Short mmCIF file of C-alpha atoms and ligand atoms in Angstrom, two decimals:
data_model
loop_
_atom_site.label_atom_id
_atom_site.label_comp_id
_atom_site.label_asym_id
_atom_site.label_seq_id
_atom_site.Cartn_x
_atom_site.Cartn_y
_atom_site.Cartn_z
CA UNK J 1 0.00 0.00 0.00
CA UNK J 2 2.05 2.90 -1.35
CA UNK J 3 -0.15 5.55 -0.58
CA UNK J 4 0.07 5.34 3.01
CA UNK J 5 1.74 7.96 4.92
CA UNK J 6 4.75 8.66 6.92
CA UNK J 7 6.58 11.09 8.82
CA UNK J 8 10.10 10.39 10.27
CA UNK J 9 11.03 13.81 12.09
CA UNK J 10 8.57 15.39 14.76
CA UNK J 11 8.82 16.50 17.86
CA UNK J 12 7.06 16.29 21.46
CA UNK J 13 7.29 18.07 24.70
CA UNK J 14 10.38 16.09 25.65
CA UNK J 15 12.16 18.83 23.83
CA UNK J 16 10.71 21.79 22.10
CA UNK J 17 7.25 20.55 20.79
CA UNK J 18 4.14 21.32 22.28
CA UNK J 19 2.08 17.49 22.09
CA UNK J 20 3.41 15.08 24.57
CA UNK J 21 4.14 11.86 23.18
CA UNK J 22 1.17 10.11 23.87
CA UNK J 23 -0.73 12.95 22.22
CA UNK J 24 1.28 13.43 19.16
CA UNK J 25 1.49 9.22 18.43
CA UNK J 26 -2.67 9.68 18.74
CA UNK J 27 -2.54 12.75 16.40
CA UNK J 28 0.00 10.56 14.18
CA UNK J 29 -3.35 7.72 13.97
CA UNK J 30 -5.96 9.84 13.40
CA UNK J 31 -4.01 11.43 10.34
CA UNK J 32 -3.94 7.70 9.28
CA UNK J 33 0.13 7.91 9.26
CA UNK J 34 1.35 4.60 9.33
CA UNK J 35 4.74 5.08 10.95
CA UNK J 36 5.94 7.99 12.61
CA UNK J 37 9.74 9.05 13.78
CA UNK J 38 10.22 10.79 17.10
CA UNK J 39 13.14 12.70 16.86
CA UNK J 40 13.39 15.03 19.75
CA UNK J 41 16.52 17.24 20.49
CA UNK J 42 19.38 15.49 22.27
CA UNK J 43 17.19 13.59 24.78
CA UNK J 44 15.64 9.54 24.14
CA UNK J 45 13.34 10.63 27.36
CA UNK J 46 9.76 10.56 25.29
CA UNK J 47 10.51 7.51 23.43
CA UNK J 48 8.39 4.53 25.57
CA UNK J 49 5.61 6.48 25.87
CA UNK J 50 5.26 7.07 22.52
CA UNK J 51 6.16 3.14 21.23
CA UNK J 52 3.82 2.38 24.02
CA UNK J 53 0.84 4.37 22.17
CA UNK J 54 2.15 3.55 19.02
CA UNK J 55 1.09 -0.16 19.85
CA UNK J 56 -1.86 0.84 21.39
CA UNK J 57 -2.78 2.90 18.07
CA UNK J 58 -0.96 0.83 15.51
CA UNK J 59 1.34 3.30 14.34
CA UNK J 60 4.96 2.31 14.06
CA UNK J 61 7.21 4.56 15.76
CA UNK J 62 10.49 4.57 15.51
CA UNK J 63 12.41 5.42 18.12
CA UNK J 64 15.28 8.67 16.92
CA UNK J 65 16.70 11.59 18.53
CA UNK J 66 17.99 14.98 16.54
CA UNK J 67 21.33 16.05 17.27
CA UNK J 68 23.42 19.45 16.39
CA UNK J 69 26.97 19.34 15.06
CA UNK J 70 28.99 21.87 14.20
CA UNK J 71 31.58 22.62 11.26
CA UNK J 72 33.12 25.52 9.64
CA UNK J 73 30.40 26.37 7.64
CA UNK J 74 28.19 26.27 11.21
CA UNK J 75 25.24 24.11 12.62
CA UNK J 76 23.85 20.55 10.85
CA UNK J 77 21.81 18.27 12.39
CA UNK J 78 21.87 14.92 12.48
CA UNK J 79 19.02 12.43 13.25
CA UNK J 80 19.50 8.96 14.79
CA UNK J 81 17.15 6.14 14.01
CA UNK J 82 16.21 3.35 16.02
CA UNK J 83 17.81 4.28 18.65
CA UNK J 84 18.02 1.73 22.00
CA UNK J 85 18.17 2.04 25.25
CA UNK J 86 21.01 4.28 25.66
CA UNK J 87 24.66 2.73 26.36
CA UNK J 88 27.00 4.12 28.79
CA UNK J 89 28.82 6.39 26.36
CA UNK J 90 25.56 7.97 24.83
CA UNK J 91 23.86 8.76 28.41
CA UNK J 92 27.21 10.22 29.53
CA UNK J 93 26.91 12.58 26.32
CA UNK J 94 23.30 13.39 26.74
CA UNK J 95 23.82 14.16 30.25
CA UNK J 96 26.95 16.58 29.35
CA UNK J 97 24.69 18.15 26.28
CA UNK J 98 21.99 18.74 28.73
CA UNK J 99 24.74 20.45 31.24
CA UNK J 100 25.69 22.54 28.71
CA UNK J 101 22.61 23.89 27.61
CA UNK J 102 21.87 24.33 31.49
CA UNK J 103 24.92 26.74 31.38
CA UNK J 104 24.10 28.40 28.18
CA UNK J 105 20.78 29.10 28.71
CA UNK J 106 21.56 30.77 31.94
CA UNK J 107 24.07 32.75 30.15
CA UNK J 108 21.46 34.25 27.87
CA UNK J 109 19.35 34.95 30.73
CA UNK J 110 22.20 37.00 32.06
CA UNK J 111 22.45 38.76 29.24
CA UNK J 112 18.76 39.42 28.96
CA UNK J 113 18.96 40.63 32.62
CA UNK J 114 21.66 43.08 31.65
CA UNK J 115 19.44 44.59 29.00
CA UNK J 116 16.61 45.23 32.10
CA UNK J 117 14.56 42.13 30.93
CA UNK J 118 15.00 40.13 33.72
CA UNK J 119 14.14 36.35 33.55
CA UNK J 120 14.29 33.57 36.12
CA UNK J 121 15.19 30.21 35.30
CA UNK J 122 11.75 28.81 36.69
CA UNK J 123 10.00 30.86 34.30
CA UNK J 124 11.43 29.59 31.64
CA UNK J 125 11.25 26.09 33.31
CA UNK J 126 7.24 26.92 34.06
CA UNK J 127 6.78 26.91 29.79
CA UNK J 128 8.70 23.52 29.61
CA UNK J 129 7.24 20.14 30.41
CA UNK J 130 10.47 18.41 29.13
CA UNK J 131 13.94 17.45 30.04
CA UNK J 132 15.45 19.61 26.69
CA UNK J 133 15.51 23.23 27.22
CA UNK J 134 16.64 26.06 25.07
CA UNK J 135 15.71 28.83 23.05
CA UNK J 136 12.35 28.13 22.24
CA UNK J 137 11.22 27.64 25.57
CA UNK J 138 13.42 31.20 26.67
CA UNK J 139 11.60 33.20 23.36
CA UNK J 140 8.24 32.16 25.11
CA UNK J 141 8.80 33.24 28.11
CA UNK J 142 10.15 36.36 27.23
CA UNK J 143 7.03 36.85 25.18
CA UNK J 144 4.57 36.08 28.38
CA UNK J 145 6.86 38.63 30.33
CA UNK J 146 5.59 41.17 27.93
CA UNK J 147 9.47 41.72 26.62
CA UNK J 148 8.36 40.78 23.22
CA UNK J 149 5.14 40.54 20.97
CA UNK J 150 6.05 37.27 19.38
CA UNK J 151 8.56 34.11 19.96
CA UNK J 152 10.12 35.71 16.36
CA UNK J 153 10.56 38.50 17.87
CA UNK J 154 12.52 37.30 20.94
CA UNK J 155 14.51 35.04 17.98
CA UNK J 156 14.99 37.79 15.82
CA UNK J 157 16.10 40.53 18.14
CA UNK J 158 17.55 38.61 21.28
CA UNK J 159 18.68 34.83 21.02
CA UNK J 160 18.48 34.17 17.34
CA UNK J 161 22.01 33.86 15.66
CA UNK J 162 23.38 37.32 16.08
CA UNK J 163 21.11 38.66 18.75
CA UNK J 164 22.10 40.66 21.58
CA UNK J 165 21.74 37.68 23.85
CA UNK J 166 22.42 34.84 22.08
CA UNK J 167 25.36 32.41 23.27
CA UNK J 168 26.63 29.66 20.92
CA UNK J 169 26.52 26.37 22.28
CA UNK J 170 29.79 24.07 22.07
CA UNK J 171 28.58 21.61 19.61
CA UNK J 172 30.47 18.23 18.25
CA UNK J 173 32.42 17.89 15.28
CA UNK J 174 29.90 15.88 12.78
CA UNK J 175 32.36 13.05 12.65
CA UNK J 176 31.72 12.46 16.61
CA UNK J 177 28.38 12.84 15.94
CA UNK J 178 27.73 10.04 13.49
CA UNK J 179 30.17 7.77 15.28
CA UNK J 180 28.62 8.12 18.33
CA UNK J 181 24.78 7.42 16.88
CA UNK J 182 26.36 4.83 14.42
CA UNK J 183 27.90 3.12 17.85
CA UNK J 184 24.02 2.85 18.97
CA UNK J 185 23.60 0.97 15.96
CA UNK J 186 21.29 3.52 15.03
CA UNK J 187 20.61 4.48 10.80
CA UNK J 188 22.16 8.36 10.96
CA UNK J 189 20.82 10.92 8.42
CA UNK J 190 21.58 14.31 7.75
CA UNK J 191 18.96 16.02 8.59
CA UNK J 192 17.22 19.36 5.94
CA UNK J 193 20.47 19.91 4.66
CA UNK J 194 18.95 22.94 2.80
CA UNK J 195 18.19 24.59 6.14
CA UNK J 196 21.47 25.88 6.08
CA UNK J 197 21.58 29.16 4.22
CA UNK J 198 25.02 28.04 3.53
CA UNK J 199 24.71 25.12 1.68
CA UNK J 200 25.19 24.69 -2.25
CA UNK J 201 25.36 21.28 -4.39
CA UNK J 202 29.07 21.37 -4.07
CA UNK J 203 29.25 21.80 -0.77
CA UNK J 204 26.82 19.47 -0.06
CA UNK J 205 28.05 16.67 -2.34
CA UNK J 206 32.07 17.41 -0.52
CA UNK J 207 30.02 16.59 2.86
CA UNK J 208 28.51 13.59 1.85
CA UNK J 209 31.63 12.47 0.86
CA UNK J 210 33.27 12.85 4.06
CA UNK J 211 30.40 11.49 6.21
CA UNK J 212 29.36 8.71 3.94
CA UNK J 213 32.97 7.64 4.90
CA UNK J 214 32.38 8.12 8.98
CA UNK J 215 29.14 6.60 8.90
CA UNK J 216 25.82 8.10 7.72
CA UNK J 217 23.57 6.43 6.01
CA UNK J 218 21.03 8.63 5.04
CA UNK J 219 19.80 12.03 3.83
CA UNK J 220 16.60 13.40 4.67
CA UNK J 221 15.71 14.78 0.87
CA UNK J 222 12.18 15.48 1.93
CA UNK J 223 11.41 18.23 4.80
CA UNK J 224 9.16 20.99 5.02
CA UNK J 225 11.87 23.69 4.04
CA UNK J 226 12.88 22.41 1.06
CA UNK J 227 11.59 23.08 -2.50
CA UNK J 228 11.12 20.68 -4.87
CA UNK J 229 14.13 21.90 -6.34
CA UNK J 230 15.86 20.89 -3.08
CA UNK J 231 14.45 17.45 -2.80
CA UNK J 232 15.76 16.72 -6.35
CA UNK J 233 19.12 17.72 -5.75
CA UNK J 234 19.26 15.75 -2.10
CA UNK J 235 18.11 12.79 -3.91
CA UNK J 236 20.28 13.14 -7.12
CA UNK J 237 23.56 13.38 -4.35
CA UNK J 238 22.17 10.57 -2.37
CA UNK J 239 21.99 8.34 -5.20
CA UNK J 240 25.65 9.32 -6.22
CA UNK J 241 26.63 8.40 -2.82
CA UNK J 242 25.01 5.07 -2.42
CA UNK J 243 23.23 6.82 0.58
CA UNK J 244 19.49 6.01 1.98
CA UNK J 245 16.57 8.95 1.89
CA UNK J 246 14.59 10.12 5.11
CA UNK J 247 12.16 12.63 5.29
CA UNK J 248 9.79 14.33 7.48
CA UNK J 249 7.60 17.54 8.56
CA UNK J 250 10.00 18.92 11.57
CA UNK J 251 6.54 19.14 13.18
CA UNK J 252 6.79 21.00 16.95
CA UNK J 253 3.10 21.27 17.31
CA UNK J 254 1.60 24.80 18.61
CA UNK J 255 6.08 25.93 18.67
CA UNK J 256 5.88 25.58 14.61
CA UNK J 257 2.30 26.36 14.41
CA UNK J 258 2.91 26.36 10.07
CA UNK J 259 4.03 22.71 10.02
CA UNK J 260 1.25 20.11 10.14
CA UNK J 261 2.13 16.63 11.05
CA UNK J 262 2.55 14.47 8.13
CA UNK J 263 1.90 17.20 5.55
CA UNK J 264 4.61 19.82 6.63
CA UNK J 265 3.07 23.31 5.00
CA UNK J 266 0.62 21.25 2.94
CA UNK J 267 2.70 19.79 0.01
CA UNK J 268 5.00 17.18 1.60
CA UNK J 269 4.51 13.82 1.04
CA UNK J 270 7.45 11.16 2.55
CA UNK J 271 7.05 8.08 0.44
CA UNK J 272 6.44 4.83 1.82
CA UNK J 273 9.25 3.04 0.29
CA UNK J 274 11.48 5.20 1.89
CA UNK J 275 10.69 3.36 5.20
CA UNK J 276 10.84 -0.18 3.14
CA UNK J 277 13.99 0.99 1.88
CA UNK J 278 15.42 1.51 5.60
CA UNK J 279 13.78 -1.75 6.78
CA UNK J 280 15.71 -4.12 4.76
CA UNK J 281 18.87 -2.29 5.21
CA UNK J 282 18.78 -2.59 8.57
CA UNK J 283 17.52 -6.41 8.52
CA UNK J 284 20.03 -6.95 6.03
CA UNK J 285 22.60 -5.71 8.50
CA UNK J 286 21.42 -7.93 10.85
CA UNK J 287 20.07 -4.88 13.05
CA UNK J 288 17.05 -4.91 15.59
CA UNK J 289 14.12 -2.82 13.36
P1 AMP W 1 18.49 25.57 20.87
O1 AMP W 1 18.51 24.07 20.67
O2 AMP W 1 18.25 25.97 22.27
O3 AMP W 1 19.67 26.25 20.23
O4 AMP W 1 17.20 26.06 20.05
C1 AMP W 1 17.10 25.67 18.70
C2 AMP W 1 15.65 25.54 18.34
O5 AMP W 1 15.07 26.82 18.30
C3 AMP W 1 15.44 24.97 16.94
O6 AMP W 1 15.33 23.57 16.96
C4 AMP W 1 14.15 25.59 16.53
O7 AMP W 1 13.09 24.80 17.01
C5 AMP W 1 14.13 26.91 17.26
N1 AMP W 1 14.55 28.08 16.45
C6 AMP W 1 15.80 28.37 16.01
N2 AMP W 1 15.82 29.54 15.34
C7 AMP W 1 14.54 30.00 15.36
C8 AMP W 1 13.90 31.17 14.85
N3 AMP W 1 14.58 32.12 14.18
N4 AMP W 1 12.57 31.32 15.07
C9 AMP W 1 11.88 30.37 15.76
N5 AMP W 1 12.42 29.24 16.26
C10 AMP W 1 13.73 29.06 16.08
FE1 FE W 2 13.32 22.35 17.42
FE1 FE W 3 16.78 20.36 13.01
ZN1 ZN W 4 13.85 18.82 14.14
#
């Protein structure tokens, strides 16, 4: 049945989405989606609740995270899936990514409280329900403070790249990154690779070059940024590269209020076979789908 639907990249409250797990997997079977990635920022903490609903429901969901890496050009992500219980090595490096953004978030609130908009950690902890805070959860509480009219605006003027308040995060190099999810034994793709305003079809094809060779497997050609245009080239460099494709909406619920589940902005549609495609590559690898 190729017309059923997927969507291998949301996220939940764990991190910066606004459904919890349990709601978005119900959302995910109402759509009639038949499988379903979560893929929350650098924490695994919403994925049994959401395979537990997913059985309930009958929606696959596979179990991923969404890291950030970081290389001259600046910030990629990088989604891990089927992702298992977390070994020794990976907790240790969620736990230090979560310490970091403790510090860095704090930092920004310093700065904020130097430009007379003071903001207290528990506020910003009051508009989180999850274990992965950061900027999105900051912009809305500067916005119910009254310090800005919109989360954009908070982005735009304050923490987004450039602001006045914004602090860079120490990120990994993307071969630690893939080595690290590929040591899970998870299938790594590079996530919207056309997110980056940097990125061209030359420097994209040099990168896949290098990280085909640490690792990835995939590229996630379909997303709700990219234009058609985009998707082609993704997939053209892909099949050059002997990688897989992945694709999803990004969807963060009421945080992205523009990106439906499943649909992205209206016109994405994440083929089927993609999923079939990463099923028997992962059973022919003799890994745990
Ligand atoms: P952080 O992980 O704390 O650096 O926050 C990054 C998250 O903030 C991204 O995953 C997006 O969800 C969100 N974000 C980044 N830039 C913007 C922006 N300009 N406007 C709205 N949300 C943004
Ligand atoms: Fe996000
Ligand atoms: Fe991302
Ligand atoms: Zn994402």
């Amino acid at each position: 049945m190729s017309c059923r639907r997927i969507d291998l990249h949301t996220h939940s409250l764990a991190s910066d989405g606004s459904d919890s797990p349990v709601e978005l997997v119900n959302k995910a079977a109402s759509l009639g989606l038949a499988a379903i990635a979560l893929t929350d920022h650098d924490t695994l903490s919403g994925l049994d609740e959401a395979v537990e609903q997913g059985e309930k429901t009958g929606v696959r969901v596979i179990r991923g995270i969404e890291i950030a890496v970081h290389d001259d050009f600046g910030e990629l992500h990088l989604l891990g899936l089927w992702m298992p219980r977390p070994s020794k090595v990976m907790r240790s490096y969620l736990t230090t990514l979560r310490r970091n953004r403790l510090a860095r978030n704090q930092a920004m609130l310093d700065a904020l409280t130097a430009m007379d908009m003071p903001l207290a950690m528990e506020q910003v902890e009051a508009v989180s329900r999850g274990e992965s805070l950061g900027r999105p959860h900051i912009a809305l509480a500067m916005r119910d403070r009254g310090y800005v009219s919109s989360r954009k605006e908070a982005f735009e003027r304050y923490i987004g790249w450039g602001g006045k308040a914004f602090v860079p995060r120490a990120l990994s190099s993307p071969r630690e990154g893939i080595e690290l999810l590929r040591g899970e034994g998870a299938t790594v793709s590079l996530a919207h690779p056309f997110l980056s305003r940097q990125m061209t079809e030359s420097r994209l094809d040099a990168l896949l070059r290098d990280f085909r060779a640490w690792g990835l497997d995939a590229v996630e050609a379909y997303h709700s940024t990219h234009s058609q245009q985009q998707v082609s080239l993704c997939v053209k460099l892909a099949a050059k590269h002997g990688l897989l494709l992945t694709g999803g909406s990004d969807y963060h619920g009421l945080n992205k209020e523009v990106i439906r589940l499943g649909v992205g902005t209206g016109s994405l549609r994440v083929p089927f076979v993609l999923l079939e495609k990463l099923l028997a590559f992962r059973l022919d690898r003799g890994l745990w789908i």
